[in-house]
CSV table of C-alpha atoms in Angstrom, one decimal:
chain,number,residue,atom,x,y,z
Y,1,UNK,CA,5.3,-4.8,19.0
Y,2,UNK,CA,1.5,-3.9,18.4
Y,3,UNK,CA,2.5,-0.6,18.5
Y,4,UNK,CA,5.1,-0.7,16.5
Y,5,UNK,CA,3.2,-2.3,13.6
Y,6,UNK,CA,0.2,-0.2,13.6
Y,7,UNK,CA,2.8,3.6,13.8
Y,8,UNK,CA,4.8,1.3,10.9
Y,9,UNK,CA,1.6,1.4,8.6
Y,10,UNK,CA,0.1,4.8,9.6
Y,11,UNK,CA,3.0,7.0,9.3
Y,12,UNK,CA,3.6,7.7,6.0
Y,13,UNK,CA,0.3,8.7,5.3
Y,14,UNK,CA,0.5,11.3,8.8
Y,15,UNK,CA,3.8,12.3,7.8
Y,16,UNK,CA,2.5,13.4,4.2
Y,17,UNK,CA,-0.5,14.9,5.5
Y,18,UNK,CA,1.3,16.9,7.9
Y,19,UNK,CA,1.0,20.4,7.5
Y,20,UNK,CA,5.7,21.9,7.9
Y,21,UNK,CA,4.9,25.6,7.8
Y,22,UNK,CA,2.7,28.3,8.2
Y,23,UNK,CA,-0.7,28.4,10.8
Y,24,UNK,CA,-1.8,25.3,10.0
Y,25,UNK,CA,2.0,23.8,11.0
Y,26,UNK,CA,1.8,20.2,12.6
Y,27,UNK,CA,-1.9,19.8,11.6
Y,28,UNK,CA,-2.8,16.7,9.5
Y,29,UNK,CA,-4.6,19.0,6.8
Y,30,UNK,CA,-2.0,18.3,3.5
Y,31,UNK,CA,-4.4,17.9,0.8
Y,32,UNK,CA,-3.4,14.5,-0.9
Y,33,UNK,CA,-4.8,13.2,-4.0
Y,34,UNK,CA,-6.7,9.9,-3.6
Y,35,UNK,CA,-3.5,8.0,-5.8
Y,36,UNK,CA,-1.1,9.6,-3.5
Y,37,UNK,CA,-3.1,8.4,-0.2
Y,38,UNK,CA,-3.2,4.9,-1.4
Y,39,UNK,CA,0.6,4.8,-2.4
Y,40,UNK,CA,1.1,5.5,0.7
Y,41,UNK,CA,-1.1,3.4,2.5
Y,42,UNK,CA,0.4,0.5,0.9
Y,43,UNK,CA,4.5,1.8,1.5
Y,44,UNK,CA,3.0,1.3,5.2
Y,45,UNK,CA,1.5,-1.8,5.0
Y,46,UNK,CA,4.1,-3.4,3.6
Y,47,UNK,CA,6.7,-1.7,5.7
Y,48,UNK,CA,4.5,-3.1,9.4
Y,49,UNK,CA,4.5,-6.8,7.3
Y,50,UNK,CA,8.5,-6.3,7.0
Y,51,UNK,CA,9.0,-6.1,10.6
Y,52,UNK,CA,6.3,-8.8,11.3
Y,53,UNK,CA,8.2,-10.8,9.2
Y,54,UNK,CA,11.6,-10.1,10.8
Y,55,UNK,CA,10.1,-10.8,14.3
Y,56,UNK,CA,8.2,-13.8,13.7
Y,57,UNK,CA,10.8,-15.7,11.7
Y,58,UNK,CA,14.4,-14.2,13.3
Y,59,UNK,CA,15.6,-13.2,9.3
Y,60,UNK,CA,18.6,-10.8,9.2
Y,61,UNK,CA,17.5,-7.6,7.1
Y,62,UNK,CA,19.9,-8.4,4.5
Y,63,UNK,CA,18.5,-11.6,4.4
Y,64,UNK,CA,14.8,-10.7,4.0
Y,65,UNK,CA,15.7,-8.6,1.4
Y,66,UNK,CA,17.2,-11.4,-0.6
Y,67,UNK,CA,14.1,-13.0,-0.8
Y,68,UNK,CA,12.0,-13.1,-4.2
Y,69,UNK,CA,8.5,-14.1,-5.0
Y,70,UNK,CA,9.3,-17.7,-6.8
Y,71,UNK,CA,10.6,-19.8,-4.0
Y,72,UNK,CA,7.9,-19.0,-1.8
Y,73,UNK,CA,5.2,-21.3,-0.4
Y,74,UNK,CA,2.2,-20.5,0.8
Y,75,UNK,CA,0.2,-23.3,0.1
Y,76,UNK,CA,1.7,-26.6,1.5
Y,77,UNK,CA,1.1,-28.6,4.6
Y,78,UNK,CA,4.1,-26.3,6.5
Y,79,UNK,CA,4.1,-22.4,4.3
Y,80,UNK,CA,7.9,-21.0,4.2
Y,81,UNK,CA,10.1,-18.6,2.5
Y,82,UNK,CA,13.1,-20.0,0.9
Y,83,UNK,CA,16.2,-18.6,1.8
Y,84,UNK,CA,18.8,-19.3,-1.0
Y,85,UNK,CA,22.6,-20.7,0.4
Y,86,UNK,CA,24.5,-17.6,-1.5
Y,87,UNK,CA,21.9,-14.5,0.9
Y,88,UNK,CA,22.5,-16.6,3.9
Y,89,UNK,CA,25.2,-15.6,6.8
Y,90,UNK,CA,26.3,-19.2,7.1
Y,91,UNK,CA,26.0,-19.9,3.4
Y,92,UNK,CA,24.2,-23.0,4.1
Y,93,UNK,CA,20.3,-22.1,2.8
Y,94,UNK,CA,17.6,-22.7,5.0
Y,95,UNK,CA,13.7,-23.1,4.8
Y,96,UNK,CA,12.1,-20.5,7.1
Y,97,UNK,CA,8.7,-21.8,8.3
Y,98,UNK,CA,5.8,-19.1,8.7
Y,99,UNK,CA,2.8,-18.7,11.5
Y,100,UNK,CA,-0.3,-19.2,9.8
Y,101,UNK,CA,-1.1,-15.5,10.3
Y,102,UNK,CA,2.0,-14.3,8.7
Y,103,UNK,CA,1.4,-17.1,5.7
Y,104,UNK,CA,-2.2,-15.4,5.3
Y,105,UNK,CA,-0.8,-11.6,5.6
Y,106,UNK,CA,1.9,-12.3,3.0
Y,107,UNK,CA,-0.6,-14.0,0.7
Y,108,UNK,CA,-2.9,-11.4,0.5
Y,109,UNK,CA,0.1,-9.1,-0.2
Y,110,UNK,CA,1.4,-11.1,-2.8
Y,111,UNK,CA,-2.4,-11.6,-4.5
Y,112,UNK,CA,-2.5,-7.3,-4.4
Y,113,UNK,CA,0.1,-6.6,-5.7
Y,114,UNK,CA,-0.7,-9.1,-8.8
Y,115,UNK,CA,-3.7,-7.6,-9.4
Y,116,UNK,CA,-2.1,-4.3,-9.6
Y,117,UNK,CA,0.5,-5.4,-11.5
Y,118,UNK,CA,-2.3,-6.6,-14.1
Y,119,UNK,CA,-4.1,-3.3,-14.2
Y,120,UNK,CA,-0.9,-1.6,-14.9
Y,121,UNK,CA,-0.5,-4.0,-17.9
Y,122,UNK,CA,-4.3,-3.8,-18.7
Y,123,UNK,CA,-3.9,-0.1,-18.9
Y,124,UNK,CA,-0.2,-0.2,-20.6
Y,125,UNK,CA,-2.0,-2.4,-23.4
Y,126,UNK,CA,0.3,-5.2,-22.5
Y,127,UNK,CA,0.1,-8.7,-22.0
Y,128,UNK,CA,-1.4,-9.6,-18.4
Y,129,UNK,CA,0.4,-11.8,-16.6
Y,130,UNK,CA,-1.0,-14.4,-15.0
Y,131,UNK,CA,1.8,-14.8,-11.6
Y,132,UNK,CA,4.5,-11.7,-10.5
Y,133,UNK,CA,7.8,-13.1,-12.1
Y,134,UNK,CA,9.5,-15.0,-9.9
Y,135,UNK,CA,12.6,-12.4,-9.4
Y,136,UNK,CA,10.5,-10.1,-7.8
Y,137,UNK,CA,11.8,-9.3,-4.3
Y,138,UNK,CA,9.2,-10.3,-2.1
Y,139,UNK,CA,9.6,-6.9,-0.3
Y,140,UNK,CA,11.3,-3.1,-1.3
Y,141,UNK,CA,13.2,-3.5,1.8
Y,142,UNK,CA,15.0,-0.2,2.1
Y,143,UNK,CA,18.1,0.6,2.4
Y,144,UNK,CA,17.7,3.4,4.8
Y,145,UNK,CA,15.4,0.8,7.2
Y,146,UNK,CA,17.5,2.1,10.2
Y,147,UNK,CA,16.5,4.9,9.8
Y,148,UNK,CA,12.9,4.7,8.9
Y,149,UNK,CA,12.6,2.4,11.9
Y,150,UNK,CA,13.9,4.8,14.0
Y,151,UNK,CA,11.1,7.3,13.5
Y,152,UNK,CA,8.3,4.3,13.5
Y,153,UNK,CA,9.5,3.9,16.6
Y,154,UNK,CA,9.5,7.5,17.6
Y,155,UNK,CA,5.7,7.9,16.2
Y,156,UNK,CA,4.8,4.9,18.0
Y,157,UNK,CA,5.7,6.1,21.6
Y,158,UNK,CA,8.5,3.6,22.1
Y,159,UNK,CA,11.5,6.0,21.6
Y,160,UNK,CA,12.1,10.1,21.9
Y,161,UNK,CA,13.7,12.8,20.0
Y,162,UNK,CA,16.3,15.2,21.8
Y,163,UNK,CA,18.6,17.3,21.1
Y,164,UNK,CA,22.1,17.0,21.8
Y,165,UNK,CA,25.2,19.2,20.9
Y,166,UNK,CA,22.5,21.0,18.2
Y,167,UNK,CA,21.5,17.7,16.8
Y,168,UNK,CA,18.5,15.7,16.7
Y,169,UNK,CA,19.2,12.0,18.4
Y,170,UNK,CA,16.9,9.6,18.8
Y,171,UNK,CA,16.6,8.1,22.4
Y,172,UNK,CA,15.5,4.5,22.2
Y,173,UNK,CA,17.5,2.7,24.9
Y,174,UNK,CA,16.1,1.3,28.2
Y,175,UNK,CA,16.9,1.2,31.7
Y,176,UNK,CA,18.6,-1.8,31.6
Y,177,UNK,CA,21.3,-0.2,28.3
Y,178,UNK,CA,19.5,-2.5,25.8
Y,179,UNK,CA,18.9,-0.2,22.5
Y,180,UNK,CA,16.0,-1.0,20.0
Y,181,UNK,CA,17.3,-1.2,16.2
Y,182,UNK,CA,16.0,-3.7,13.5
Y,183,UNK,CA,18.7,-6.7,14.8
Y,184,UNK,CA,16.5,-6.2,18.0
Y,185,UNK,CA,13.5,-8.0,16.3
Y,186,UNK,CA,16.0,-11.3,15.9
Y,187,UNK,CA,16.5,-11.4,19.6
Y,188,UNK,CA,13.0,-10.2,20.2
Y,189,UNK,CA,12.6,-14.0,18.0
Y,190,UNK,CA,15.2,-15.8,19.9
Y,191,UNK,CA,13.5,-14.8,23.7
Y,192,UNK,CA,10.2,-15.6,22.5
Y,193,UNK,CA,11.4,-18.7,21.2
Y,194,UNK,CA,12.5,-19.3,25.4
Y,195,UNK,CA,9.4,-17.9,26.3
Y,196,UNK,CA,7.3,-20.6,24.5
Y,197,UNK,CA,9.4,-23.2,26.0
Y,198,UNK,CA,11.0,-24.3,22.8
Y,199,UNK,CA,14.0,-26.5,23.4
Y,200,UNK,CA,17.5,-25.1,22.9
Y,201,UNK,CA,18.4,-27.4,20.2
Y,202,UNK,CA,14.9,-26.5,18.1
Y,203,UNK,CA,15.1,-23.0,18.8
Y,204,UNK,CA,19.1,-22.8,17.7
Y,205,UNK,CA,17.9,-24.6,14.5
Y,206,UNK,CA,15.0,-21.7,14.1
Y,207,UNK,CA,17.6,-19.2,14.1
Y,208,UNK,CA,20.2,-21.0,12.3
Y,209,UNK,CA,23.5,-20.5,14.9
Y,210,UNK,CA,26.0,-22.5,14.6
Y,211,UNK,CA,27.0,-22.7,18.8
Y,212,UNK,CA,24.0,-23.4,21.7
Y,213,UNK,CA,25.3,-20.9,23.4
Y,214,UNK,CA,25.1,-18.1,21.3
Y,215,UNK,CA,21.3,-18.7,21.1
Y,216,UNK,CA,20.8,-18.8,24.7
Y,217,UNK,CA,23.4,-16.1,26.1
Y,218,UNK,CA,23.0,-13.5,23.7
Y,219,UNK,CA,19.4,-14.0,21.8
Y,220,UNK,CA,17.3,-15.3,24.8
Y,221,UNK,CA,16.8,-12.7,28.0
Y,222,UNK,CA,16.1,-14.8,30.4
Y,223,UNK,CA,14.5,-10.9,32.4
């Protein structure tokens, strides 16, 4: 997981500065401007605090995505994300509790991008906002995750690249059959869960299944 994070938030700044043709081909020696650089620098940061947040609260990707900036608290005795009845699988709505370091990550996040946000409307000559408006997802969850995560994962050691039939595919299952895709950070949430010794009934509450079972025979591995 360390690994993943930290090729999550440096690969789209490698990527850019990758040299695709001529001598120099493969080298990181793209000459970027400085606003470029720090666009992506941020698209990676927030893209290694998406899966963090995925693995450390057992969300869905749609579900994560449905989340805007009002609902969230960061400041209370327990910090949580809100997850509204109408973006959630069981349609029931759910508070989703948040490890102090994932609390701290999102609120610096959240405090960056309002200062941005304000220089944009200092410079615009608009009125500065005091807060982001509460509608604002609280990440750009892409669509194309699969995708993306598929080639963090290949950047960050955990998965290959071959070629099959003429085609690229990307390798990324183990010896054991188990592939790693985004849904694998909700059972990576489920077996640490296990791991801790959490109690089957807490831990089926924490990811909000509606049968036992399902939390312990298909999210927990007991290996």
């Amino acid at each position: 997981l360390a690994r993943l994070l930290d090729a999550a938030q440096r690969r789209p700044l490698a990527d850019a500065m990758t040299v695709r043709r001529g001598k120099a081909k493969g080298k990181p020696l793209a000459n970027l401007s400085p606003e470029t650089r720090e666009d992506l620098l941020r698209i990676g940061r927030e893209r290694a605090l998406i899966y963090k947040t995925l693995v450390l609260t057992g969300l869905r990707k749609g579900e994560l995505a449905s989340i805007t900036v009002g609902p969230v608290d960061l400041g209370g005795r327990v910090p949580h994300l809100l997850l509204p009845a109408r973006d959630e699988k069981n349609r029931r709505g759910s508070e989703i509790p948040l490890r102090a370091d994932l609390a701290a990550d999102i609120r610096s996040w959240l405090a960056d991008r309002l200062t941005r946000a304000q220089q944009a409307s200092r410079d615009a000559e608009d009125p500065i906002g005091a807060a982001l408006a509460s509608d604002e997802p609280l990440f750009d969850v892409p669509d194309g995750l699969i995708r993306i995560f598929d080639r963090d994962l290949v950047f960050a050691g955990l998965a290959r690249v071959e070629k099959r039939g003429g085609k690229e595919v990307v390798v990324k299952t183990d010896d054991r059959g188990r592939t790693i895709d985004v849904h694998a950070l909700r059972h990576t949430f489920g077996t640490h869960l296990s791991k801790a010794g959490v109690p089957l009934r807490t831990a089926q509450a924490a990811m909000r299944h509606s049968d036992p079972s399902l939390t312990a025979n298909v999210y927990t591995d007991p290996k």
